[in-house]
């Protein structure tokens, strides 16, 4: 798919169609959380570096649930790139585009999807050979209509996007129907409060609902 993101890994994420975006406060929740998502059909996750438990959670998941594609999000510094690699991350994601972070990811051999919101962001990403891009925040910035308009001048370059922000079971199908969308970022699959409460069956149900929508949309 692009030189900054391993093609086989990008293909696997696109096949799943959704990446569960997670905020984990306690590493002991990591394994049951991963298994709950997997039971619903979601096998790609992004553990955000918004809590001290994120990297420990990653280690727990990669050891106990290796069939899950586990990446790290909210990577804001070159140092965090190295921490993610050492913890076993399959890929990295950022809310924005930091050239130093992208250079560190390239040096470390970490597949990386930077966050973009403007044509200038896209051009900066292209300078680093990134063509799989996180569109964030999706809905607050204008949603799918904005993404189409903003990315139109670059359509011939084969860019693919992972929208995140304001997505849910009600609006996800419209995004998935667009050919430029590789997968969705799903923060609604496992909200922080459900994780803290250990409501694994609810997380499985939300995941299964999303997977059913993905399958139905892609069959059209």
PDB file of C-alpha atoms in Angstrom:
ATOM      1  CA  UNK A   1       0.000   0.000   0.000  1.00  0.00           C
ATOM      2  CA  UNK A   2       2.858   2.391   0.734  1.00  0.00           C
ATOM      3  CA  UNK A   3       6.511   2.347   1.676  1.00  0.00           C
ATOM      4  CA  UNK A   4       5.956   3.792   5.162  1.00  0.00           C
ATOM      5  CA  UNK A   5       3.493   1.073   6.150  1.00  0.00           C
ATOM      6  CA  UNK A   6       4.289  -2.600   5.547  1.00  0.00           C
ATOM      7  CA  UNK A   7       2.020  -3.717   2.664  1.00  0.00           C
ATOM      8  CA  UNK A   8       0.964  -7.005   4.276  1.00  0.00           C
ATOM      9  CA  UNK A   9       0.133  -5.259   7.536  1.00  0.00           C
ATOM     10  CA  UNK A  10      -1.826  -2.544   5.756  1.00  0.00           C
ATOM     11  CA  UNK A  11      -3.710  -5.223   3.844  1.00  0.00           C
ATOM     12  CA  UNK A  12      -4.590  -7.047   7.063  1.00  0.00           C
ATOM     13  CA  UNK A  13      -5.950  -3.871   8.647  1.00  0.00           C
ATOM     14  CA  UNK A  14      -7.959  -3.075   5.536  1.00  0.00           C
ATOM     15  CA  UNK A  15      -9.392  -6.588   5.519  1.00  0.00           C
ATOM     16  CA  UNK A  16     -10.603  -6.149   9.096  1.00  0.00           C
ATOM     17  CA  UNK A  17     -12.013  -2.732   8.228  1.00  0.00           C
ATOM     18  CA  UNK A  18     -11.760  -1.276  11.713  1.00  0.00           C
ATOM     19  CA  UNK A  19      -9.116  -0.556  14.355  1.00  0.00           C
ATOM     20  CA  UNK A  20     -10.330  -0.423  17.945  1.00  0.00           C
ATOM     21  CA  UNK A  21      -8.861   2.703  19.540  1.00  0.00           C
ATOM     22  CA  UNK A  22      -8.337   2.042  23.244  1.00  0.00           C
ATOM     23  CA  UNK A  23      -7.557   3.923  26.438  1.00  0.00           C
ATOM     24  CA  UNK A  24      -6.472   1.352  29.036  1.00  0.00           C
ATOM     25  CA  UNK A  25      -5.973   2.430  32.633  1.00  0.00           C
ATOM     26  CA  UNK A  26      -4.909  -0.932  34.073  1.00  0.00           C
ATOM     27  CA  UNK A  27      -2.782  -3.504  32.234  1.00  0.00           C
ATOM     28  CA  UNK A  28      -4.720  -6.332  33.900  1.00  0.00           C
ATOM     29  CA  UNK A  29      -7.650  -5.432  31.660  1.00  0.00           C
ATOM     30  CA  UNK A  30      -5.599  -5.794  28.481  1.00  0.00           C
ATOM     31  CA  UNK A  31      -5.971  -9.500  27.777  1.00  0.00           C
ATOM     32  CA  UNK A  32      -9.715  -9.838  28.510  1.00  0.00           C
ATOM     33  CA  UNK A  33     -10.256  -6.662  26.471  1.00  0.00           C
ATOM     34  CA  UNK A  34      -8.354  -8.034  23.479  1.00  0.00           C
ATOM     35  CA  UNK A  35     -10.232 -11.325  23.720  1.00  0.00           C
ATOM     36  CA  UNK A  36     -13.579  -9.509  23.932  1.00  0.00           C
ATOM     37  CA  UNK A  37     -12.816  -7.532  20.776  1.00  0.00           C
ATOM     38  CA  UNK A  38     -11.580 -10.643  18.993  1.00  0.00           C
ATOM     39  CA  UNK A  39     -14.736 -12.505  19.947  1.00  0.00           C
ATOM     40  CA  UNK A  40     -16.683  -9.797  18.126  1.00  0.00           C
ATOM     41  CA  UNK A  41     -14.503 -10.114  15.041  1.00  0.00           C
ATOM     42  CA  UNK A  42     -12.165  -7.145  15.587  1.00  0.00           C
ATOM     43  CA  UNK A  43      -8.500  -8.161  15.418  1.00  0.00           C
ATOM     44  CA  UNK A  44      -6.759  -4.790  15.055  1.00  0.00           C
ATOM     45  CA  UNK A  45      -6.253  -2.429  17.993  1.00  0.00           C
ATOM     46  CA  UNK A  46      -4.527   0.851  18.758  1.00  0.00           C
ATOM     47  CA  UNK A  47      -3.434   1.311  22.366  1.00  0.00           C
ATOM     48  CA  UNK A  48      -3.170   5.046  22.941  1.00  0.00           C
ATOM     49  CA  UNK A  49      -0.341   6.478  24.995  1.00  0.00           C
ATOM     50  CA  UNK A  50      -2.770   8.484  27.113  1.00  0.00           C
ATOM     51  CA  UNK A  51      -2.197   6.387  30.223  1.00  0.00           C
ATOM     52  CA  UNK A  52       0.920   4.917  31.881  1.00  0.00           C
ATOM     53  CA  UNK A  53      -0.536   1.426  31.411  1.00  0.00           C
ATOM     54  CA  UNK A  54      -0.561   1.486  27.594  1.00  0.00           C
ATOM     55  CA  UNK A  55       2.808  -0.139  26.899  1.00  0.00           C
ATOM     56  CA  UNK A  56       2.358  -2.769  29.603  1.00  0.00           C
ATOM     57  CA  UNK A  57      -1.048  -3.510  28.107  1.00  0.00           C
ATOM     58  CA  UNK A  58       0.590  -3.958  24.718  1.00  0.00           C
ATOM     59  CA  UNK A  59       3.093  -6.435  26.155  1.00  0.00           C
ATOM     60  CA  UNK A  60       0.311  -8.409  27.809  1.00  0.00           C
ATOM     61  CA  UNK A  61      -1.699  -8.608  24.600  1.00  0.00           C
ATOM     62  CA  UNK A  62       1.165  -9.551  22.299  1.00  0.00           C
ATOM     63  CA  UNK A  63       2.148 -12.338  24.703  1.00  0.00           C
ATOM     64  CA  UNK A  64      -1.309 -13.769  25.389  1.00  0.00           C
ATOM     65  CA  UNK A  65      -3.342 -12.886  22.275  1.00  0.00           C
ATOM     66  CA  UNK A  66      -0.817 -12.888  19.396  1.00  0.00           C
ATOM     67  CA  UNK A  67      -3.531 -13.128  16.734  1.00  0.00           C
ATOM     68  CA  UNK A  68      -4.455  -9.511  17.479  1.00  0.00           C
ATOM     69  CA  UNK A  69      -2.670  -6.846  15.419  1.00  0.00           C
ATOM     70  CA  UNK A  70      -1.608  -4.480  18.197  1.00  0.00           C
ATOM     71  CA  UNK A  71      -0.317  -0.986  17.525  1.00  0.00           C
ATOM     72  CA  UNK A  72       0.355   2.138  19.551  1.00  0.00           C
ATOM     73  CA  UNK A  73      -1.356   5.489  19.108  1.00  0.00           C
ATOM     74  CA  UNK A  74      -0.871   9.056  20.305  1.00  0.00           C
ATOM     75  CA  UNK A  75       2.841   8.765  19.518  1.00  0.00           C
ATOM     76  CA  UNK A  76       4.058  12.347  19.896  1.00  0.00           C
ATOM     77  CA  UNK A  77       7.848  12.020  20.244  1.00  0.00           C
ATOM     78  CA  UNK A  78      10.728  10.100  18.718  1.00  0.00           C
ATOM     79  CA  UNK A  79      11.337   8.545  22.133  1.00  0.00           C
ATOM     80  CA  UNK A  80       7.830   7.101  22.159  1.00  0.00           C
ATOM     81  CA  UNK A  81       8.496   5.500  18.790  1.00  0.00           C
ATOM     82  CA  UNK A  82      11.352   3.553  20.331  1.00  0.00           C
ATOM     83  CA  UNK A  83       9.249   2.640  23.371  1.00  0.00           C
ATOM     84  CA  UNK A  84       6.509   1.321  21.110  1.00  0.00           C
ATOM     85  CA  UNK A  85       8.957  -0.789  19.130  1.00  0.00           C
ATOM     86  CA  UNK A  86      10.535  -2.211  22.285  1.00  0.00           C
ATOM     87  CA  UNK A  87       7.083  -3.092  23.645  1.00  0.00           C
ATOM     88  CA  UNK A  88       6.264  -5.048  20.482  1.00  0.00           C
ATOM     89  CA  UNK A  89       4.020  -2.675  18.530  1.00  0.00           C
ATOM     90  CA  UNK A  90       3.069  -3.789  15.022  1.00  0.00           C
ATOM     91  CA  UNK A  91       2.427  -0.214  13.944  1.00  0.00           C
ATOM     92  CA  UNK A  92       2.281   3.365  15.184  1.00  0.00           C
ATOM     93  CA  UNK A  93      -0.267   6.158  14.805  1.00  0.00           C
ATOM     94  CA  UNK A  94      -0.272   9.852  15.682  1.00  0.00           C
ATOM     95  CA  UNK A  95      -3.027  12.475  15.834  1.00  0.00           C
ATOM     96  CA  UNK A  96      -0.861  14.838  13.803  1.00  0.00           C
ATOM     97  CA  UNK A  97       2.184  14.894  11.550  1.00  0.00           C
ATOM     98  CA  UNK A  98       5.536  15.421  13.240  1.00  0.00           C
ATOM     99  CA  UNK A  99       8.485  15.044  10.835  1.00  0.00           C
ATOM    100  CA  UNK A 100      10.800  13.990  13.671  1.00  0.00           C
ATOM    101  CA  UNK A 101       8.413  11.218  14.699  1.00  0.00           C
ATOM    102  CA  UNK A 102       8.088  10.034  11.097  1.00  0.00           C
ATOM    103  CA  UNK A 103      11.863   9.969  10.688  1.00  0.00           C
ATOM    104  CA  UNK A 104      12.223   7.990  13.924  1.00  0.00           C
ATOM    105  CA  UNK A 105       9.580   5.502  12.763  1.00  0.00           C
ATOM    106  CA  UNK A 106      11.376   5.020   9.468  1.00  0.00           C
ATOM    107  CA  UNK A 107      14.697   4.455  11.213  1.00  0.00           C
ATOM    108  CA  UNK A 108      13.095   1.983  13.612  1.00  0.00           C
ATOM    109  CA  UNK A 109      11.272   0.141  10.819  1.00  0.00           C
ATOM    110  CA  UNK A 110       7.883   0.821  12.429  1.00  0.00           C
ATOM    111  CA  UNK A 111       4.881   1.028  10.116  1.00  0.00           C
ATOM    112  CA  UNK A 112       3.379   4.434  10.803  1.00  0.00           C
ATOM    113  CA  UNK A 113       0.214   6.336   9.914  1.00  0.00           C
ATOM    114  CA  UNK A 114       0.412  10.062  10.710  1.00  0.00           C
ATOM    115  CA  UNK A 115      -2.661  12.184  11.328  1.00  0.00           C
ATOM    116  CA  UNK A 116      -3.711  14.631   8.616  1.00  0.00           C
ATOM    117  CA  UNK A 117      -6.409  17.290   8.300  1.00  0.00           C
ATOM    118  CA  UNK A 118      -5.335  19.592   5.460  1.00  0.00           C
ATOM    119  CA  UNK A 119      -3.819  19.411   1.965  1.00  0.00           C
ATOM    120  CA  UNK A 120      -0.563  20.698   3.454  1.00  0.00           C
ATOM    121  CA  UNK A 121      -0.602  17.779   5.890  1.00  0.00           C
ATOM    122  CA  UNK A 122      -1.027  15.359   3.006  1.00  0.00           C
ATOM    123  CA  UNK A 123       1.895  16.878   1.137  1.00  0.00           C
ATOM    124  CA  UNK A 124       4.078  16.670   4.220  1.00  0.00           C
ATOM    125  CA  UNK A 125       3.097  13.010   4.607  1.00  0.00           C
ATOM    126  CA  UNK A 126       4.018  12.337   0.991  1.00  0.00           C
ATOM    127  CA  UNK A 127       7.470  13.777   1.660  1.00  0.00           C
ATOM    128  CA  UNK A 128       7.897  10.867   4.070  1.00  0.00           C
ATOM    129  CA  UNK A 129       6.397   8.305   1.663  1.00  0.00           C
ATOM    130  CA  UNK A 130       3.261   7.936   3.820  1.00  0.00           C
ATOM    131  CA  UNK A 131       0.132   7.029   1.886  1.00  0.00           C
ATOM    132  CA  UNK A 132      -1.902   5.385   4.638  1.00  0.00           C
ATOM    133  CA  UNK A 133      -3.097   8.348   6.688  1.00  0.00           C
ATOM    134  CA  UNK A 134      -5.232   8.913   9.753  1.00  0.00           C
ATOM    135  CA  UNK A 135      -7.965  11.484   9.060  1.00  0.00           C
ATOM    136  CA  UNK A 136      -8.514  13.156  12.428  1.00  0.00           C
ATOM    137  CA  UNK A 137     -10.777  14.479  13.816  1.00  0.00           C
ATOM    138  CA  UNK A 138     -13.135  13.224  11.135  1.00  0.00           C
ATOM    139  CA  UNK A 139     -16.658  14.324  12.014  1.00  0.00           C
ATOM    140  CA  UNK A 140     -15.826  17.608  13.827  1.00  0.00           C
ATOM    141  CA  UNK A 141     -13.779  18.799  10.844  1.00  0.00           C
ATOM    142  CA  UNK A 142     -16.475  18.214   8.233  1.00  0.00           C
ATOM    143  CA  UNK A 143     -16.782  14.466   7.904  1.00  0.00           C
ATOM    144  CA  UNK A 144     -16.743  12.476   4.708  1.00  0.00           C
ATOM    145  CA  UNK A 145     -17.700  15.423   2.504  1.00  0.00           C
ATOM    146  CA  UNK A 146     -14.666  17.341   3.719  1.00  0.00           C
ATOM    147  CA  UNK A 147     -12.378  14.329   3.299  1.00  0.00           C
ATOM    148  CA  UNK A 148     -13.499  13.881  -0.300  1.00  0.00           C
ATOM    149  CA  UNK A 149     -12.980  17.540  -1.167  1.00  0.00           C
ATOM    150  CA  UNK A 150      -9.686  17.872   0.670  1.00  0.00           C
ATOM    151  CA  UNK A 151      -8.128  14.703  -0.772  1.00  0.00           C
ATOM    152  CA  UNK A 152      -9.481  15.017  -4.339  1.00  0.00           C
ATOM    153  CA  UNK A 153      -6.340  16.657  -5.794  1.00  0.00           C
ATOM    154  CA  UNK A 154      -4.296  13.665  -4.602  1.00  0.00           C
ATOM    155  CA  UNK A 155      -6.664  10.879  -5.681  1.00  0.00           C
ATOM    156  CA  UNK A 156      -4.322   9.752  -8.462  1.00  0.00           C
ATOM    157  CA  UNK A 157      -1.622   8.985  -5.878  1.00  0.00           C
ATOM    158  CA  UNK A 158      -3.512   6.100  -4.289  1.00  0.00           C
ATOM    159  CA  UNK A 159      -3.807   7.578  -0.810  1.00  0.00           C
ATOM    160  CA  UNK A 160      -5.839   5.627   1.743  1.00  0.00           C
ATOM    161  CA  UNK A 161      -7.372   6.996   4.918  1.00  0.00           C
ATOM    162  CA  UNK A 162      -8.368   5.772   8.361  1.00  0.00           C
ATOM    163  CA  UNK A 163     -10.981   8.233   9.659  1.00  0.00           C
ATOM    164  CA  UNK A 164     -11.279   8.626  13.416  1.00  0.00           C
ATOM    165  CA  UNK A 165     -13.298  10.992  15.578  1.00  0.00           C
ATOM    166  CA  UNK A 166     -17.045  11.099  15.918  1.00  0.00           C
ATOM    167  CA  UNK A 167     -17.626   7.809  14.114  1.00  0.00           C
ATOM    168  CA  UNK A 168     -20.167   5.274  15.333  1.00  0.00           C
ATOM    169  CA  UNK A 169     -22.416   2.449  14.191  1.00  0.00           C
ATOM    170  CA  UNK A 170     -24.834   4.943  12.608  1.00  0.00           C
ATOM    171  CA  UNK A 171     -22.427   6.795  10.328  1.00  0.00           C
ATOM    172  CA  UNK A 172     -19.664   4.257   9.694  1.00  0.00           C
ATOM    173  CA  UNK A 173     -21.223   2.709   6.577  1.00  0.00           C
ATOM    174  CA  UNK A 174     -21.023   5.967   4.616  1.00  0.00           C
ATOM    175  CA  UNK A 175     -17.278   6.188   5.264  1.00  0.00           C
ATOM    176  CA  UNK A 176     -16.681   2.543   4.398  1.00  0.00           C
ATOM    177  CA  UNK A 177     -18.457   2.962   1.077  1.00  0.00           C
ATOM    178  CA  UNK A 178     -15.838   5.477  -0.030  1.00  0.00           C
ATOM    179  CA  UNK A 179     -13.006   3.834  -1.948  1.00  0.00           C
ATOM    180  CA  UNK A 180     -10.348   6.028  -0.322  1.00  0.00           C
ATOM    181  CA  UNK A 181     -11.182   4.691   3.157  1.00  0.00           C
ATOM    182  CA  UNK A 182      -9.046   1.694   4.103  1.00  0.00           C
ATOM    183  CA  UNK A 183     -10.500   1.173   7.574  1.00  0.00           C
ATOM    184  CA  UNK A 184     -12.110   3.079  10.425  1.00  0.00           C
ATOM    185  CA  UNK A 185     -10.801   4.078  13.816  1.00  0.00           C
ATOM    186  CA  UNK A 186     -13.316   2.798  16.335  1.00  0.00           C
ATOM    187  CA  UNK A 187     -13.137   4.438  19.739  1.00  0.00           C
ATOM    188  CA  UNK A 188     -16.785   3.549  20.405  1.00  0.00           C
ATOM    189  CA  UNK A 189     -16.136  -0.215  20.379  1.00  0.00           C
ATOM    190  CA  UNK A 190     -14.578  -0.236  23.831  1.00  0.00           C
ATOM    191  CA  UNK A 191     -15.143   3.029  25.700  1.00  0.00           C
ATOM    192  CA  UNK A 192     -12.951   3.704  28.695  1.00  0.00           C
ATOM    193  CA  UNK A 193     -15.800   3.250  31.159  1.00  0.00           C
ATOM    194  CA  UNK A 194     -16.719  -0.178  29.787  1.00  0.00           C
ATOM    195  CA  UNK A 195     -13.094  -1.284  30.031  1.00  0.00           C
ATOM    196  CA  UNK A 196     -12.807  -0.081  33.616  1.00  0.00           C
ATOM    197  CA  UNK A 197     -16.031  -1.866  34.537  1.00  0.00           C
ATOM    198  CA  UNK A 198     -14.996  -5.078  32.802  1.00  0.00           C
ATOM    199  CA  UNK A 199     -18.100  -5.182  30.606  1.00  0.00           C
ATOM    200  CA  UNK A 200     -16.488  -7.572  28.119  1.00  0.00           C
ATOM    201  CA  UNK A 201     -19.771  -8.940  26.733  1.00  0.00           C
ATOM    202  CA  UNK A 202     -20.909  -5.418  25.820  1.00  0.00           C
ATOM    203  CA  UNK A 203     -17.591  -4.762  24.060  1.00  0.00           C
ATOM    204  CA  UNK A 204     -17.972  -8.011  22.129  1.00  0.00           C
ATOM    205  CA  UNK A 205     -21.497  -6.992  21.143  1.00  0.00           C
ATOM    206  CA  UNK A 206     -20.391  -3.541  19.938  1.00  0.00           C
ATOM    207  CA  UNK A 207     -17.550  -5.136  17.973  1.00  0.00           C
ATOM    208  CA  UNK A 208     -19.822  -7.707  16.367  1.00  0.00           C
ATOM    209  CA  UNK A 209     -22.278  -4.977  15.360  1.00  0.00           C
ATOM    210  CA  UNK A 210     -19.505  -2.999  13.668  1.00  0.00           C
ATOM    211  CA  UNK A 211     -18.150  -6.060  11.860  1.00  0.00           C
ATOM    212  CA  UNK A 212     -21.633  -6.895  10.557  1.00  0.00           C
ATOM    213  CA  UNK A 213     -21.968  -3.361   9.182  1.00  0.00           C
ATOM    214  CA  UNK A 214     -18.550  -3.612   7.535  1.00  0.00           C
ATOM    215  CA  UNK A 215     -19.420  -6.914   5.879  1.00  0.00           C
ATOM    216  CA  UNK A 216     -22.810  -5.684   4.692  1.00  0.00           C
ATOM    217  CA  UNK A 217     -21.350  -2.458   3.292  1.00  0.00           C
ATOM    218  CA  UNK A 218     -18.538  -4.168   1.445  1.00  0.00           C
ATOM    219  CA  UNK A 219     -20.861  -6.718  -0.131  1.00  0.00           C
ATOM    220  CA  UNK A 220     -22.874  -4.010  -1.882  1.00  0.00           C
TER     221      UNK A 220
END
